[in-house]
């Protein structure tokens, strides 16, 4: 298939690497230093020296009949690419990033017939242009709205499942991941895990996030998240305390605070006056 990937960060690079090695024709749309790296290499290069040849571009070719355009930029960056996506001749457009906002605006921008959304279950880092990634293959794997693309990703080594209510899934995930991100960012900055008091504050923020999801009329989903949402704060704090002490996880804190800030702001805007604990942990 002919696939374009907009965003050559950790997630976009992992998808490009796996899809190219599976035999698809992959074009990566990048910018800045990453664009120059990819132009020099002509490939996604792993930290162990493996290479997956890709084409590289500074902009999406709107005239190309892409089978898929996969958008892996951060949520606050997506508005900059929406005009090109709307004009594109792509057959399918899949957005793949953390968001708490309703998905209708993105669906309308590209048209319901070719709209898809997904979320990657991938732990990855990019250091000096070299990719290290671990694809989750059991439990909460990559989740998408389209069965055909779930199969393509699975066949390329990124196991994927389909979920019908992606908005509830994403909002539940935001409630879960914001405190975890803050824990990891804090641990990365200080090169040490969070304290127990900090972990408890983050656990209470997670409880508040789940309450907001329910208040907005969404469902806590998938089923493991229902169990997690009912755990007492000390149990959640213990999980976050331990997470902040795992080196491989802590490295992802290098991505910085932009994403959790964006998610907290979106949660606060969706539920005014109901997110004081989340706002208190905003990095």
mmCIF file of C-alpha atoms in Angstrom:
data_model
loop_
_atom_site.group_PDB
_atom_site.id
_atom_site.type_symbol
_atom_site.label_atom_id
_atom_site.label_comp_id
_atom_site.label_asym_id
_atom_site.label_seq_id
_atom_site.Cartn_x
_atom_site.Cartn_y
_atom_site.Cartn_z
ATOM 1 C CA UNK A 1 0.000 0.000 0.000
ATOM 2 C CA UNK A 2 0.938 3.634 -0.422
ATOM 3 C CA UNK A 3 1.051 5.243 3.030
ATOM 4 C CA UNK A 4 2.029 8.745 4.157
ATOM 5 C CA UNK A 5 2.875 9.452 7.780
ATOM 6 C CA UNK A 6 2.667 13.046 8.990
ATOM 7 C CA UNK A 7 4.891 13.418 12.038
ATOM 8 C CA UNK A 8 8.260 11.701 12.336
ATOM 9 C CA UNK A 9 8.544 11.581 16.099
ATOM 10 C CA UNK A 10 8.653 8.445 18.235
ATOM 11 C CA UNK A 11 5.240 7.091 17.213
ATOM 12 C CA UNK A 12 5.292 8.091 13.557
ATOM 13 C CA UNK A 13 8.799 6.679 13.170
ATOM 14 C CA UNK A 14 7.764 3.370 14.733
ATOM 15 C CA UNK A 15 4.830 3.008 12.361
ATOM 16 C CA UNK A 16 7.011 4.006 9.409
ATOM 17 C CA UNK A 17 9.655 1.463 10.401
ATOM 18 C CA UNK A 18 7.203 -1.420 10.841
ATOM 19 C CA UNK A 19 5.055 -0.636 7.787
ATOM 20 C CA UNK A 20 8.066 -0.163 5.488
ATOM 21 C CA UNK A 21 9.615 -3.428 6.652
ATOM 22 C CA UNK A 22 6.275 -5.118 5.945
ATOM 23 C CA UNK A 23 6.588 -4.073 2.299
ATOM 24 C CA UNK A 24 4.452 -0.944 2.125
ATOM 25 C CA UNK A 25 5.595 2.195 0.291
ATOM 26 C CA UNK A 26 5.965 4.699 3.124
ATOM 27 C CA UNK A 27 6.521 8.435 2.813
ATOM 28 C CA UNK A 28 7.356 10.316 5.994
ATOM 29 C CA UNK A 29 6.395 14.006 6.223
ATOM 30 C CA UNK A 30 8.746 15.726 8.647
ATOM 31 C CA UNK A 31 10.258 19.100 9.431
ATOM 32 C CA UNK A 32 13.328 20.735 10.939
ATOM 33 C CA UNK A 33 16.237 18.636 12.125
ATOM 34 C CA UNK A 34 14.280 15.387 11.831
ATOM 35 C CA UNK A 35 13.557 16.130 8.162
ATOM 36 C CA UNK A 36 17.266 16.620 7.477
ATOM 37 C CA UNK A 37 18.157 13.413 9.339
ATOM 38 C CA UNK A 38 15.684 11.408 7.301
ATOM 39 C CA UNK A 39 16.838 12.945 4.040
ATOM 40 C CA UNK A 40 20.443 11.990 4.849
ATOM 41 C CA UNK A 41 19.552 8.454 5.913
ATOM 42 C CA UNK A 42 16.744 7.710 3.468
ATOM 43 C CA UNK A 43 15.436 5.393 6.157
ATOM 44 C CA UNK A 44 14.163 5.042 9.689
ATOM 45 C CA UNK A 45 17.226 3.834 11.582
ATOM 46 C CA UNK A 46 16.976 1.918 14.844
ATOM 47 C CA UNK A 47 19.371 2.233 17.768
ATOM 48 C CA UNK A 48 20.666 -1.235 16.870
ATOM 49 C CA UNK A 49 21.452 -0.206 13.282
ATOM 50 C CA UNK A 50 18.452 -1.746 11.518
ATOM 51 C CA UNK A 51 17.124 0.299 8.626
ATOM 52 C CA UNK A 52 13.722 0.590 6.972
ATOM 53 C CA UNK A 53 13.858 2.562 3.722
ATOM 54 C CA UNK A 54 11.285 5.352 3.434
ATOM 55 C CA UNK A 55 10.600 8.306 1.194
ATOM 56 C CA UNK A 56 10.863 11.708 2.823
ATOM 57 C CA UNK A 57 9.003 14.967 2.220
ATOM 58 C CA UNK A 58 8.586 18.366 3.835
ATOM 59 C CA UNK A 59 4.867 18.473 2.916
ATOM 60 C CA UNK A 60 2.036 16.118 2.059
ATOM 61 C CA UNK A 61 1.465 15.619 -1.661
ATOM 62 C CA UNK A 62 -2.249 16.447 -1.851
ATOM 63 C CA UNK A 63 -2.554 15.013 -5.381
ATOM 64 C CA UNK A 64 -1.349 11.523 -4.435
ATOM 65 C CA UNK A 65 -4.014 8.845 -3.964
ATOM 66 C CA UNK A 66 -2.633 7.611 -0.656
ATOM 67 C CA UNK A 67 -4.261 4.467 0.664
ATOM 68 C CA UNK A 68 -3.714 5.957 4.108
ATOM 69 C CA UNK A 69 -2.456 9.177 5.614
ATOM 70 C CA UNK A 70 -1.539 8.517 9.233
ATOM 71 C CA UNK A 71 -1.379 11.700 11.327
ATOM 72 C CA UNK A 72 0.830 11.290 14.410
ATOM 73 C CA UNK A 73 1.465 14.920 15.364
ATOM 74 C CA UNK A 74 0.386 16.161 18.788
ATOM 75 C CA UNK A 75 -3.219 17.312 19.165
ATOM 76 C CA UNK A 76 -2.338 21.006 19.381
ATOM 77 C CA UNK A 77 -0.401 20.717 16.084
ATOM 78 C CA UNK A 78 -3.190 19.141 14.038
ATOM 79 C CA UNK A 79 -4.886 22.393 12.966
ATOM 80 C CA UNK A 80 -1.815 23.258 10.911
ATOM 81 C CA UNK A 81 -2.239 20.138 8.752
ATOM 82 C CA UNK A 82 -6.052 20.017 8.477
ATOM 83 C CA UNK A 83 -6.241 22.150 5.278
ATOM 84 C CA UNK A 84 -3.815 19.833 3.463
ATOM 85 C CA UNK A 85 -5.707 16.776 4.701
ATOM 86 C CA UNK A 86 -9.047 18.220 3.587
ATOM 87 C CA UNK A 87 -7.670 18.821 0.068
ATOM 88 C CA UNK A 88 -5.813 15.528 -0.119
ATOM 89 C CA UNK A 89 -6.852 12.759 -2.507
ATOM 90 C CA UNK A 90 -6.129 10.213 0.248
ATOM 91 C CA UNK A 91 -8.564 7.316 0.525
ATOM 92 C CA UNK A 92 -8.284 7.139 4.326
ATOM 93 C CA UNK A 93 -7.045 9.565 6.971
ATOM 94 C CA UNK A 94 -6.316 8.229 10.447
ATOM 95 C CA UNK A 95 -5.534 10.587 13.313
ATOM 96 C CA UNK A 96 -3.456 9.037 16.075
ATOM 97 C CA UNK A 97 -2.703 11.081 19.176
ATOM 98 C CA UNK A 98 -3.839 11.870 22.709
ATOM 99 C CA UNK A 99 -6.880 14.115 22.848
ATOM 100 C CA UNK A 100 -9.769 14.865 25.195
ATOM 101 C CA UNK A 101 -11.772 16.847 22.660
ATOM 102 C CA UNK A 102 -14.771 15.481 20.701
ATOM 103 C CA UNK A 103 -13.768 13.853 17.423
ATOM 104 C CA UNK A 104 -16.518 15.410 15.286
ATOM 105 C CA UNK A 105 -14.395 18.348 14.144
ATOM 106 C CA UNK A 106 -11.718 16.070 12.691
ATOM 107 C CA UNK A 107 -14.321 13.809 11.097
ATOM 108 C CA UNK A 108 -15.946 16.802 9.425
ATOM 109 C CA UNK A 109 -12.603 18.127 8.192
ATOM 110 C CA UNK A 110 -11.754 15.038 6.135
ATOM 111 C CA UNK A 111 -15.245 13.596 5.613
ATOM 112 C CA UNK A 112 -16.896 10.697 7.465
ATOM 113 C CA UNK A 113 -16.220 8.206 4.669
ATOM 114 C CA UNK A 114 -12.453 8.369 5.068
ATOM 115 C CA UNK A 115 -12.095 9.363 8.716
ATOM 116 C CA UNK A 116 -10.478 7.007 11.229
ATOM 117 C CA UNK A 117 -8.886 7.423 14.630
ATOM 118 C CA UNK A 118 -6.452 5.337 16.592
ATOM 119 C CA UNK A 119 -4.209 5.244 19.604
ATOM 120 C CA UNK A 120 -0.759 3.604 19.652
ATOM 121 C CA UNK A 121 0.343 1.183 22.356
ATOM 122 C CA UNK A 122 4.022 1.882 21.805
ATOM 123 C CA UNK A 123 6.845 2.880 24.138
ATOM 124 C CA UNK A 124 9.550 4.585 22.110
ATOM 125 C CA UNK A 125 12.407 7.078 22.199
ATOM 126 C CA UNK A 126 14.387 8.945 19.544
ATOM 127 C CA UNK A 127 17.988 9.757 20.452
ATOM 128 C CA UNK A 128 20.242 11.372 17.841
ATOM 129 C CA UNK A 129 17.772 10.298 15.187
ATOM 130 C CA UNK A 130 17.944 6.638 16.216
ATOM 131 C CA UNK A 131 14.730 4.852 17.167
ATOM 132 C CA UNK A 132 14.206 2.553 20.126
ATOM 133 C CA UNK A 133 10.678 1.202 20.357
ATOM 134 C CA UNK A 134 8.724 -1.477 22.139
ATOM 135 C CA UNK A 135 5.352 -2.397 20.669
ATOM 136 C CA UNK A 136 2.785 -3.658 23.164
ATOM 137 C CA UNK A 137 1.646 -7.057 21.948
ATOM 138 C CA UNK A 138 -0.632 -8.187 24.795
ATOM 139 C CA UNK A 139 -3.383 -6.590 26.846
ATOM 140 C CA UNK A 140 -4.112 -2.994 25.884
ATOM 141 C CA UNK A 141 -2.674 -3.025 22.374
ATOM 142 C CA UNK A 142 -2.991 -0.337 19.690
ATOM 143 C CA UNK A 143 -6.671 0.551 19.269
ATOM 144 C CA UNK A 144 -8.341 1.906 16.116
ATOM 145 C CA UNK A 145 -11.804 2.555 14.699
ATOM 146 C CA UNK A 146 -11.273 0.696 11.420
ATOM 147 C CA UNK A 147 -11.008 -3.101 11.150
ATOM 148 C CA UNK A 148 -9.155 -3.058 7.821
ATOM 149 C CA UNK A 149 -6.367 -0.900 9.182
ATOM 150 C CA UNK A 150 -6.240 -2.915 12.386
ATOM 151 C CA UNK A 151 -5.337 -5.907 10.207
ATOM 152 C CA UNK A 152 -2.717 -3.967 8.230
ATOM 153 C CA UNK A 153 -1.036 -2.799 11.431
ATOM 154 C CA UNK A 154 -1.222 -6.249 13.008
ATOM 155 C CA UNK A 155 0.322 -7.843 9.927
ATOM 156 C CA UNK A 156 3.132 -5.257 10.127
ATOM 157 C CA UNK A 157 3.977 -6.233 13.713
ATOM 158 C CA UNK A 158 1.843 -3.696 15.568
ATOM 159 C CA UNK A 159 -1.069 -5.727 16.999
ATOM 160 C CA UNK A 160 -4.270 -3.676 16.841
ATOM 161 C CA UNK A 161 -7.893 -4.081 17.873
ATOM 162 C CA UNK A 162 -11.074 -2.173 17.050
ATOM 163 C CA UNK A 163 -13.113 -0.113 19.506
ATOM 164 C CA UNK A 164 -16.493 1.338 18.550
ATOM 165 C CA UNK A 165 -16.571 4.218 21.079
ATOM 166 C CA UNK A 166 -13.202 5.841 20.506
ATOM 167 C CA UNK A 167 -14.185 9.122 22.172
ATOM 168 C CA UNK A 168 -14.882 7.361 25.481
ATOM 169 C CA UNK A 169 -11.705 5.322 25.042
ATOM 170 C CA UNK A 170 -9.605 8.452 24.492
ATOM 171 C CA UNK A 171 -11.131 10.354 27.400
ATOM 172 C CA UNK A 172 -10.613 7.387 29.710
ATOM 173 C CA UNK A 173 -7.038 7.119 28.513
ATOM 174 C CA UNK A 174 -6.442 10.825 29.138
ATOM 175 C CA UNK A 175 -7.640 10.453 32.731
ATOM 176 C CA UNK A 176 -5.209 7.560 33.142
ATOM 177 C CA UNK A 177 -2.208 8.887 31.322
ATOM 178 C CA UNK A 178 -2.013 12.504 32.527
ATOM 179 C CA UNK A 179 -0.898 11.625 36.090
ATOM 180 C CA UNK A 180 1.439 8.964 34.690
ATOM 181 C CA UNK A 181 2.993 11.486 32.294
ATOM 182 C CA UNK A 182 3.487 14.021 35.079
ATOM 183 C CA UNK A 183 5.159 11.342 37.210
ATOM 184 C CA UNK A 184 7.513 10.373 34.385
ATOM 185 C CA UNK A 185 8.331 13.970 33.405
ATOM 186 C CA UNK A 186 9.108 14.816 37.045
ATOM 187 C CA UNK A 187 11.268 11.715 37.451
ATOM 188 C CA UNK A 188 13.142 12.404 34.217
ATOM 189 C CA UNK A 189 13.917 15.978 35.245
ATOM 190 C CA UNK A 190 15.265 15.066 38.679
ATOM 191 C CA UNK A 191 16.718 11.694 37.660
ATOM 192 C CA UNK A 192 14.868 10.079 40.549
ATOM 193 C CA UNK A 193 11.388 8.726 41.174
ATOM 194 C CA UNK A 194 8.508 10.761 42.584
ATOM 195 C CA UNK A 195 7.934 10.856 46.334
ATOM 196 C CA UNK A 196 5.056 9.052 48.018
ATOM 197 C CA UNK A 197 3.291 12.372 48.682
ATOM 198 C CA UNK A 198 3.605 13.298 45.008
ATOM 199 C CA UNK A 199 2.337 9.865 43.978
ATOM 200 C CA UNK A 200 -0.731 10.294 46.200
ATOM 201 C CA UNK A 201 -1.506 13.695 44.656
ATOM 202 C CA UNK A 202 -1.216 12.152 41.193
ATOM 203 C CA UNK A 203 -3.508 9.278 42.206
ATOM 204 C CA UNK A 204 -6.159 11.750 43.390
ATOM 205 C CA UNK A 205 -5.824 13.589 40.083
ATOM 206 C CA UNK A 206 -6.500 10.317 38.280
ATOM 207 C CA UNK A 207 -9.650 9.765 40.369
ATOM 208 C CA UNK A 208 -10.791 13.263 39.452
ATOM 209 C CA UNK A 209 -10.133 12.597 35.763
ATOM 210 C CA UNK A 210 -12.290 9.475 35.804
ATOM 211 C CA UNK A 211 -15.073 11.445 37.527
ATOM 212 C CA UNK A 212 -14.921 14.044 34.765
ATOM 213 C CA UNK A 213 -15.198 11.349 32.086
ATOM 214 C CA UNK A 214 -18.346 9.973 33.710
ATOM 215 C CA UNK A 215 -19.757 13.482 34.251
ATOM 216 C CA UNK A 216 -19.458 14.192 30.532
ATOM 217 C CA UNK A 217 -21.556 11.134 29.718
ATOM 218 C CA UNK A 218 -18.729 8.967 28.455
ATOM 219 C CA UNK A 219 -18.103 5.366 29.458
ATOM 220 C CA UNK A 220 -14.970 4.237 31.284
ATOM 221 C CA UNK A 221 -13.527 1.814 28.753
ATOM 222 C CA UNK A 222 -12.060 -0.725 28.048
ATOM 223 C CA UNK A 223 -12.895 -3.096 30.885
ATOM 224 C CA UNK A 224 -9.461 -3.050 32.619
ATOM 225 C CA UNK A 225 -9.880 0.715 33.039
ATOM 226 C CA UNK A 226 -13.122 0.149 34.953
ATOM 227 C CA UNK A 227 -11.170 -1.921 37.485
ATOM 228 C CA UNK A 228 -8.373 0.651 37.676
ATOM 229 C CA UNK A 229 -10.842 3.502 38.177
ATOM 230 C CA UNK A 230 -12.178 1.742 41.281
ATOM 231 C CA UNK A 231 -8.824 1.133 42.957
ATOM 232 C CA UNK A 232 -8.170 3.065 46.197
ATOM 233 C CA UNK A 233 -5.804 6.019 45.881
ATOM 234 C CA UNK A 234 -2.913 4.324 47.762
ATOM 235 C CA UNK A 235 -2.953 1.405 45.292
ATOM 236 C CA UNK A 236 -2.822 3.776 42.314
ATOM 237 C CA UNK A 237 -0.111 5.819 44.050
ATOM 238 C CA UNK A 238 1.976 2.670 44.451
ATOM 239 C CA UNK A 239 1.693 2.000 40.724
ATOM 240 C CA UNK A 240 2.757 5.547 39.825
ATOM 241 C CA UNK A 241 5.570 5.503 42.414
ATOM 242 C CA UNK A 242 6.941 2.325 40.837
ATOM 243 C CA UNK A 243 6.451 3.534 37.258
ATOM 244 C CA UNK A 244 8.596 6.608 37.916
ATOM 245 C CA UNK A 245 11.484 4.317 38.887
ATOM 246 C CA UNK A 246 11.650 2.334 35.639
ATOM 247 C CA UNK A 247 14.525 3.689 33.533
ATOM 248 C CA UNK A 248 12.993 2.860 30.148
ATOM 249 C CA UNK A 249 9.768 4.625 31.113
ATOM 250 C CA UNK A 250 11.531 7.577 32.683
ATOM 251 C CA UNK A 251 13.382 8.269 29.419
ATOM 252 C CA UNK A 252 10.070 9.079 27.728
ATOM 253 C CA UNK A 253 9.813 12.085 30.055
ATOM 254 C CA UNK A 254 12.273 13.803 27.730
ATOM 255 C CA UNK A 255 9.268 14.610 25.512
ATOM 256 C CA UNK A 256 8.432 17.383 27.986
ATOM 257 C CA UNK A 257 5.256 18.743 29.551
ATOM 258 C CA UNK A 258 3.402 19.958 26.455
ATOM 259 C CA UNK A 259 1.092 16.970 26.072
ATOM 260 C CA UNK A 260 -0.118 16.670 29.704
ATOM 261 C CA UNK A 261 -0.613 20.442 29.836
ATOM 262 C CA UNK A 262 -2.774 20.271 26.715
ATOM 263 C CA UNK A 263 -4.851 17.387 28.076
ATOM 264 C CA UNK A 264 -5.373 19.023 31.482
ATOM 265 C CA UNK A 265 -6.441 22.271 29.817
ATOM 266 C CA UNK A 266 -8.924 20.372 27.616
ATOM 267 C CA UNK A 267 -10.352 18.524 30.624
ATOM 268 C CA UNK A 268 -10.706 21.780 32.558
ATOM 269 C CA UNK A 269 -12.450 23.441 29.606
ATOM 270 C CA UNK A 270 -14.854 20.520 29.217
ATOM 271 C CA UNK A 271 -15.776 20.478 32.920
ATOM 272 C CA UNK A 272 -15.335 23.983 34.373
ATOM 273 C CA UNK A 273 -14.753 24.055 38.116
ATOM 274 C CA UNK A 274 -14.427 20.258 38.397
ATOM 275 C CA UNK A 275 -10.688 19.797 37.874
ATOM 276 C CA UNK A 276 -8.860 21.544 40.786
ATOM 277 C CA UNK A 277 -6.629 18.529 41.509
ATOM 278 C CA UNK A 278 -5.690 18.117 37.872
ATOM 279 C CA UNK A 279 -4.885 21.807 37.562
ATOM 280 C CA UNK A 280 -2.735 21.533 40.692
ATOM 281 C CA UNK A 281 -0.489 18.886 39.061
ATOM 282 C CA UNK A 282 -0.267 20.717 35.705
ATOM 283 C CA UNK A 283 3.471 20.821 34.905
#
